[in-house]
Every structure is written in C-alpha cells, then in structure tokens.
Amino acid sequence: RLEAAAANPQGNTIEVESDDRLFALKVVSLYEFDSINVYGTDITAAREVERLLLNILPASIADRLRGGERLIADRFEEMAVLFADVVNFTPFALSRPPGQVVAVLNSVFSIFDELADEYGLEKIKTIGDAYMVVGGIEEEDTDGPERVARMGLQMIERLRAFRTPSGDELQIRVGMHVGPAIGGVIGLKKFIYDFWGDTVNTAS
C-alpha cells in the first residue's frame, strides 16, 4: 500500500488501523535516494469527534460547521416533518423502575433510528417520549414526504409487534405535515440543528 500511495499522483496519504488506533500516513517518495519516507499522525480522536458530530447533525450541516460557517439558517419550502410519541408513557414510567423505563424507550427509539436510516431520513431529536424526523432538507431530496410517510406507517407496524420485557404492548401516535419551515443551529452548548414554523407545529 505504501508503494502504491507513493506512486499515486492524485494523493499520497493513506489511513491504517493498528491496536485500535487510526493513523494517517503521508507517503513521500525520495526518487534521488530510491526510497520512501512515511510520516504518521494519530487521527483516532479526530475521527471519534467526527463520528460524534455526525450523530448530532446532518452531514451537510456538520460540513458547514467544520468549514467555519458561524450562523447556519436555512429556509425550506417543501419539507416533511414527523413526530411520534408513545401513548400513556408517563403513567407507564411512573409505575416502573428507572432502568426498565430507559431500556424500553431506548428499544423503541432504536427501532425508529433503524427506520430513519432505512428510509434515508434525518432524525432531529427526541423530547421525552417523542421522536422527531424530517425529510426533504437536501436539494436532491425530491421524495422526502413519501419516505417520511412510509416511515410513519412502518413505525406503527413495528410497534404493533413490540413487547416490553414484562409483556406490555405499546402504542404510538404519529403526526406528519409537509410545508415551509426554517432550520438552524442554535446555542453554544449541546446544540442541535432544529426546525421552526407552522409545518413543525402542525406535525407536532
């Protein structure tokens, strides 16, 4: 791999993993000495930060932040917003141990996360027992509303088959709306890319 990188005129940096660490190796050919020099940088922490950022923000927004953009504010004319929450989750939570409550909600939201990935949609946030996902925020995303609707139907189907460890059934309410909204990153700590407008309020 080192020789191939050194011979590649388009780029001479490769990434290798060793002992759970990730290194970027810059390969420099010294033709006059018929040899290759390799300069390594540990990029493990940088990749972890990048993965964390992509877990918090859409990839395009993360790229803009990394590029130095300070104020991120966007308007969307036709975006789809979906909210789903668990019916009667508050009394359910009050009558059970904290560990069981968190485990159940984690299982439910993990199902929703898998569906968001399957349909190529952006999970925005969870608020208590509510889950928010959007579609149509990328320029090439022309069928966002259809995919959001399909995800909503699948959320209902998957929860029909779901049972808690104690055998309880859960139901969810799903609300969806399509229309204009404003998106942006706010705050200095624990920031998220969030959305506002009547489209969001109607879906909620």
mmCIF file of C-alpha atoms in Angstrom:
data_model
loop_
_atom_site.group_PDB
_atom_site.id
_atom_site.type_symbol
_atom_site.label_atom_id
_atom_site.label_comp_id
_atom_site.label_asym_id
_atom_site.label_seq_id
_atom_site.Cartn_x
_atom_site.Cartn_y
_atom_site.Cartn_z
ATOM 1 C CA ARG A 1 0.000 0.000 0.000
ATOM 2 C CA LEU A 2 2.860 2.385 0.720
ATOM 3 C CA GLU A 3 4.389 1.918 -2.715
ATOM 4 C CA ALA A 4 1.001 2.387 -4.381
ATOM 5 C CA ALA A 5 0.413 5.596 -2.408
ATOM 6 C CA ALA A 6 3.823 6.921 -3.297
ATOM 7 C CA ALA A 7 3.173 6.271 -6.987
ATOM 8 C CA ASN A 8 -0.272 7.884 -6.962
ATOM 9 C CA PRO A 9 -0.089 11.409 -8.401
ATOM 10 C CA GLN A 10 -3.577 12.257 -7.046
ATOM 11 C CA GLY A 11 -2.687 11.790 -3.413
ATOM 12 C CA ASN A 12 -0.189 10.097 -1.158
ATOM 13 C CA THR A 13 -1.972 9.789 2.187
ATOM 14 C CA ILE A 14 -3.455 6.543 3.440
ATOM 15 C CA GLU A 15 -5.233 5.548 6.642
ATOM 16 C CA VAL A 16 -4.286 2.427 8.571
ATOM 17 C CA GLU A 17 -5.577 0.920 11.810
ATOM 18 C CA SER A 18 -3.354 -0.655 14.440
ATOM 19 C CA ASP A 19 -4.141 -1.652 18.040
ATOM 20 C CA ASP A 20 -7.490 0.188 17.976
ATOM 21 C CA ARG A 21 -5.799 3.388 16.798
ATOM 22 C CA LEU A 22 -6.233 5.073 13.415
ATOM 23 C CA PHE A 23 -3.256 6.687 11.689
ATOM 24 C CA ALA A 24 -2.958 8.905 8.627
ATOM 25 C CA LEU A 25 0.263 8.083 6.820
ATOM 26 C CA LYS A 26 1.734 10.631 4.438
ATOM 27 C CA VAL A 27 3.976 8.903 1.927
ATOM 28 C CA VAL A 28 6.787 10.864 0.304
ATOM 29 C CA SER A 29 8.915 9.406 -2.480
ATOM 30 C CA LEU A 30 12.593 10.308 -2.481
ATOM 31 C CA TYR A 31 13.442 9.402 -6.028
ATOM 32 C CA GLU A 32 17.034 10.563 -5.746
ATOM 33 C CA PHE A 33 17.614 8.014 -2.984
ATOM 34 C CA ASP A 34 15.246 5.392 -4.392
ATOM 35 C CA SER A 35 13.371 5.313 -1.076
ATOM 36 C CA ILE A 36 10.092 6.227 0.588
ATOM 37 C CA ASN A 37 9.587 8.309 3.739
ATOM 38 C CA VAL A 38 6.441 7.830 5.826
ATOM 39 C CA TYR A 39 5.106 10.423 8.278
ATOM 40 C CA GLY A 40 2.334 9.234 10.601
ATOM 41 C CA THR A 41 -0.315 11.149 12.553
ATOM 42 C CA ASP A 42 -2.671 9.615 15.088
ATOM 43 C CA ILE A 43 -6.159 10.684 13.955
ATOM 44 C CA THR A 44 -8.171 8.427 16.272
ATOM 45 C CA ALA A 45 -9.540 11.279 18.393
ATOM 46 C CA ALA A 46 -10.357 13.409 15.348
ATOM 47 C CA ARG A 47 -12.361 10.568 13.787
ATOM 48 C CA GLU A 48 -14.239 9.997 17.055
ATOM 49 C CA VAL A 49 -15.159 13.682 17.187
ATOM 50 C CA GLU A 50 -16.276 13.499 13.548
ATOM 51 C CA ARG A 51 -18.465 10.453 14.246
ATOM 52 C CA LEU A 52 -19.968 12.196 17.263
ATOM 53 C CA LEU A 53 -20.717 15.315 15.197
ATOM 54 C CA LEU A 54 -22.422 13.210 12.518
ATOM 55 C CA ASN A 55 -24.545 11.574 15.226
ATOM 56 C CA ILE A 56 -25.746 15.020 16.293
ATOM 57 C CA LEU A 57 -26.102 16.867 12.975
ATOM 58 C CA PRO A 58 -26.947 16.122 9.338
ATOM 59 C CA ALA A 59 -23.736 15.546 7.334
ATOM 60 C CA SER A 60 -24.206 18.708 5.236
ATOM 61 C CA ILE A 61 -24.612 20.842 8.387
ATOM 62 C CA ALA A 62 -21.575 19.240 10.038
ATOM 63 C CA ASP A 63 -19.542 20.064 6.913
ATOM 64 C CA ARG A 64 -20.656 23.692 7.068
ATOM 65 C CA LEU A 65 -19.680 23.979 10.724
ATOM 66 C CA ARG A 66 -16.291 22.409 10.032
ATOM 67 C CA GLY A 67 -15.888 24.908 7.193
ATOM 68 C CA GLY A 68 -16.186 27.781 9.666
ATOM 69 C CA GLU A 69 -19.758 28.897 8.985
ATOM 70 C CA ARG A 70 -20.890 30.717 12.133
ATOM 71 C CA LEU A 71 -24.604 31.328 11.558
ATOM 72 C CA ILE A 72 -26.456 28.429 9.970
ATOM 73 C CA ALA A 73 -30.013 29.323 8.993
ATOM 74 C CA ASP A 74 -31.959 27.766 6.116
ATOM 75 C CA ARG A 75 -35.449 28.056 4.683
ATOM 76 C CA PHE A 76 -37.200 25.052 3.166
ATOM 77 C CA GLU A 77 -40.356 25.382 1.096
ATOM 78 C CA GLU A 78 -41.400 21.726 0.977
ATOM 79 C CA MET A 79 -40.040 19.703 3.841
ATOM 80 C CA ALA A 80 -41.764 16.853 5.653
ATOM 81 C CA VAL A 81 -41.851 16.707 9.450
ATOM 82 C CA LEU A 82 -42.940 13.725 11.522
ATOM 83 C CA PHE A 83 -43.447 13.410 15.258
ATOM 84 C CA ALA A 84 -44.182 10.167 17.069
ATOM 85 C CA ASP A 85 -44.811 9.688 20.761
ATOM 86 C CA VAL A 86 -45.710 6.774 22.982
ATOM 87 C CA VAL A 87 -49.315 6.737 24.211
ATOM 88 C CA ASN A 88 -49.672 6.932 28.024
ATOM 89 C CA PHE A 89 -45.933 6.722 28.556
ATOM 90 C CA THR A 90 -45.990 8.968 31.640
ATOM 91 C CA PRO A 91 -48.108 6.608 33.777
ATOM 92 C CA PHE A 92 -46.092 3.679 32.368
ATOM 93 C CA ALA A 93 -42.869 5.354 33.517
ATOM 94 C CA LEU A 94 -44.204 6.248 36.962
ATOM 95 C CA SER A 95 -45.100 2.645 37.780
ATOM 96 C CA ARG A 96 -41.775 1.055 36.814
ATOM 97 C CA PRO A 97 -38.105 1.203 37.879
ATOM 98 C CA PRO A 98 -35.957 3.829 36.085
ATOM 99 C CA GLY A 99 -33.748 1.218 34.424
ATOM 100 C CA GLN A 100 -36.728 -0.536 32.880
ATOM 101 C CA VAL A 101 -38.216 2.749 31.642
ATOM 102 C CA VAL A 102 -34.982 3.810 29.956
ATOM 103 C CA ALA A 103 -34.427 0.357 28.463
ATOM 104 C CA VAL A 104 -37.919 0.277 26.936
ATOM 105 C CA LEU A 105 -37.652 3.786 25.492
ATOM 106 C CA ASN A 106 -34.186 3.000 24.158
ATOM 107 C CA SER A 107 -35.535 -0.107 22.414
ATOM 108 C CA VAL A 108 -38.387 1.870 20.837
ATOM 109 C CA PHE A 109 -36.181 4.729 19.671
ATOM 110 C CA SER A 110 -33.577 2.286 18.347
ATOM 111 C CA ILE A 111 -36.296 0.807 16.109
ATOM 112 C CA PHE A 112 -37.099 4.331 14.894
ATOM 113 C CA ASP A 113 -33.389 5.070 14.295
ATOM 114 C CA GLU A 114 -33.116 1.951 12.132
ATOM 115 C CA LEU A 115 -36.140 3.048 10.113
ATOM 116 C CA ALA A 116 -34.715 6.565 9.679
ATOM 117 C CA ASP A 117 -31.524 5.036 8.273
ATOM 118 C CA GLU A 118 -33.518 2.651 6.077
ATOM 119 C CA TYR A 119 -35.534 5.493 4.547
ATOM 120 C CA GLY A 120 -32.617 7.943 4.371
ATOM 121 C CA LEU A 121 -34.196 10.498 6.703
ATOM 122 C CA GLU A 122 -32.769 12.810 9.356
ATOM 123 C CA LYS A 123 -33.573 12.199 12.996
ATOM 124 C CA ILE A 124 -33.597 15.631 14.584
ATOM 125 C CA LYS A 125 -34.193 14.987 18.269
ATOM 126 C CA THR A 126 -36.108 13.202 20.980
ATOM 127 C CA ILE A 127 -38.132 15.118 23.550
ATOM 128 C CA GLY A 128 -39.170 12.890 26.425
ATOM 129 C CA ASP A 129 -41.035 10.034 24.746
ATOM 130 C CA ALA A 130 -41.436 11.939 21.448
ATOM 131 C CA TYR A 131 -39.295 11.364 18.335
ATOM 132 C CA MET A 132 -38.824 13.883 15.504
ATOM 133 C CA VAL A 133 -37.648 13.087 11.974
ATOM 134 C CA VAL A 134 -37.593 15.159 8.768
ATOM 135 C CA GLY A 135 -37.194 14.658 5.033
ATOM 136 C CA GLY A 136 -36.652 16.990 2.113
ATOM 137 C CA ILE A 137 -33.833 19.089 3.543
ATOM 138 C CA GLU A 138 -31.290 18.175 0.865
ATOM 139 C CA GLU A 139 -31.507 19.730 -2.612
ATOM 140 C CA GLU A 140 -31.586 16.341 -4.326
ATOM 141 C CA ASP A 141 -34.211 15.036 -1.905
ATOM 142 C CA THR A 142 -37.367 15.173 -4.032
ATOM 143 C CA ASP A 143 -39.301 12.303 -2.454
ATOM 144 C CA GLY A 144 -38.769 13.202 1.205
ATOM 145 C CA PRO A 145 -42.512 13.419 2.022
ATOM 146 C CA GLU A 146 -43.166 9.957 0.583
ATOM 147 C CA ARG A 147 -40.318 8.411 2.562
ATOM 148 C CA VAL A 148 -41.405 10.165 5.762
ATOM 149 C CA ALA A 149 -44.953 8.844 5.293
ATOM 150 C CA ARG A 150 -43.657 5.320 4.670
ATOM 151 C CA MET A 151 -41.507 5.533 7.785
ATOM 152 C CA GLY A 152 -44.516 6.657 9.828
ATOM 153 C CA LEU A 153 -46.519 3.645 8.690
ATOM 154 C CA GLN A 154 -43.614 1.341 9.473
ATOM 155 C CA MET A 155 -43.231 2.853 12.933
ATOM 156 C CA ILE A 156 -46.829 1.890 13.669
ATOM 157 C CA GLU A 157 -46.357 -1.622 12.249
ATOM 158 C CA ARG A 158 -43.143 -2.266 14.152
ATOM 159 C CA LEU A 159 -44.660 -1.090 17.450
ATOM 160 C CA ARG A 160 -47.636 -3.436 16.955
ATOM 161 C CA ALA A 161 -45.235 -6.344 17.257
ATOM 162 C CA PHE A 162 -43.185 -4.816 20.079
ATOM 163 C CA ARG A 163 -43.481 -6.055 23.648
ATOM 164 C CA THR A 164 -41.691 -4.839 26.752
ATOM 165 C CA PRO A 165 -39.755 -7.403 28.831
ATOM 166 C CA SER A 166 -42.835 -7.701 31.070
ATOM 167 C CA GLY A 167 -45.087 -8.326 28.061
ATOM 168 C CA ASP A 168 -46.721 -4.886 27.819
ATOM 169 C CA GLU A 169 -47.910 -3.589 24.454
ATOM 170 C CA LEU A 170 -47.141 -0.019 23.431
ATOM 171 C CA GLN A 171 -48.989 2.277 21.055
ATOM 172 C CA ILE A 172 -47.715 5.387 19.345
ATOM 173 C CA ARG A 173 -49.306 8.498 17.885
ATOM 174 C CA VAL A 174 -47.806 9.758 14.622
ATOM 175 C CA GLY A 175 -48.288 13.238 13.200
ATOM 176 C CA MET A 176 -46.901 14.440 9.865
ATOM 177 C CA HIS A 177 -47.078 17.638 7.847
ATOM 178 C CA VAL A 178 -45.429 18.997 4.702
ATOM 179 C CA GLY A 179 -44.702 22.653 4.013
ATOM 180 C CA PRO A 180 -42.269 25.513 4.651
ATOM 181 C CA ALA A 181 -40.014 25.646 7.696
ATOM 182 C CA ILE A 182 -36.848 27.302 8.929
ATOM 183 C CA GLY A 183 -33.888 25.277 10.149
ATOM 184 C CA GLY A 184 -30.820 26.368 12.038
ATOM 185 C CA VAL A 185 -28.199 25.623 14.660
ATOM 186 C CA ILE A 186 -28.686 27.451 17.941
ATOM 187 C CA GLY A 187 -26.762 27.678 21.186
ATOM 188 C CA LEU A 188 -23.167 27.188 22.249
ATOM 189 C CA LYS A 189 -23.568 24.025 24.336
ATOM 190 C CA LYS A 190 -25.397 20.804 23.438
ATOM 191 C CA PHE A 191 -26.507 22.440 20.199
ATOM 192 C CA ILE A 192 -28.731 20.778 17.619
ATOM 193 C CA TYR A 193 -29.995 21.521 14.133
ATOM 194 C CA ASP A 194 -33.640 22.321 14.807
ATOM 195 C CA PHE A 195 -36.707 23.492 12.852
ATOM 196 C CA TRP A 196 -39.457 26.047 13.414
ATOM 197 C CA GLY A 197 -42.684 27.091 11.759
ATOM 198 C CA ASP A 198 -46.311 26.098 11.312
ATOM 199 C CA THR A 199 -45.293 22.919 9.484
ATOM 200 C CA VAL A 200 -43.469 21.734 12.607
ATOM 201 C CA ASN A 201 -46.286 22.836 14.918
ATOM 202 C CA THR A 202 -48.935 21.080 12.816
ATOM 203 C CA ALA A 203 -46.984 17.820 12.708
ATOM 204 C CA SER A 204 -46.473 18.002 16.468
#
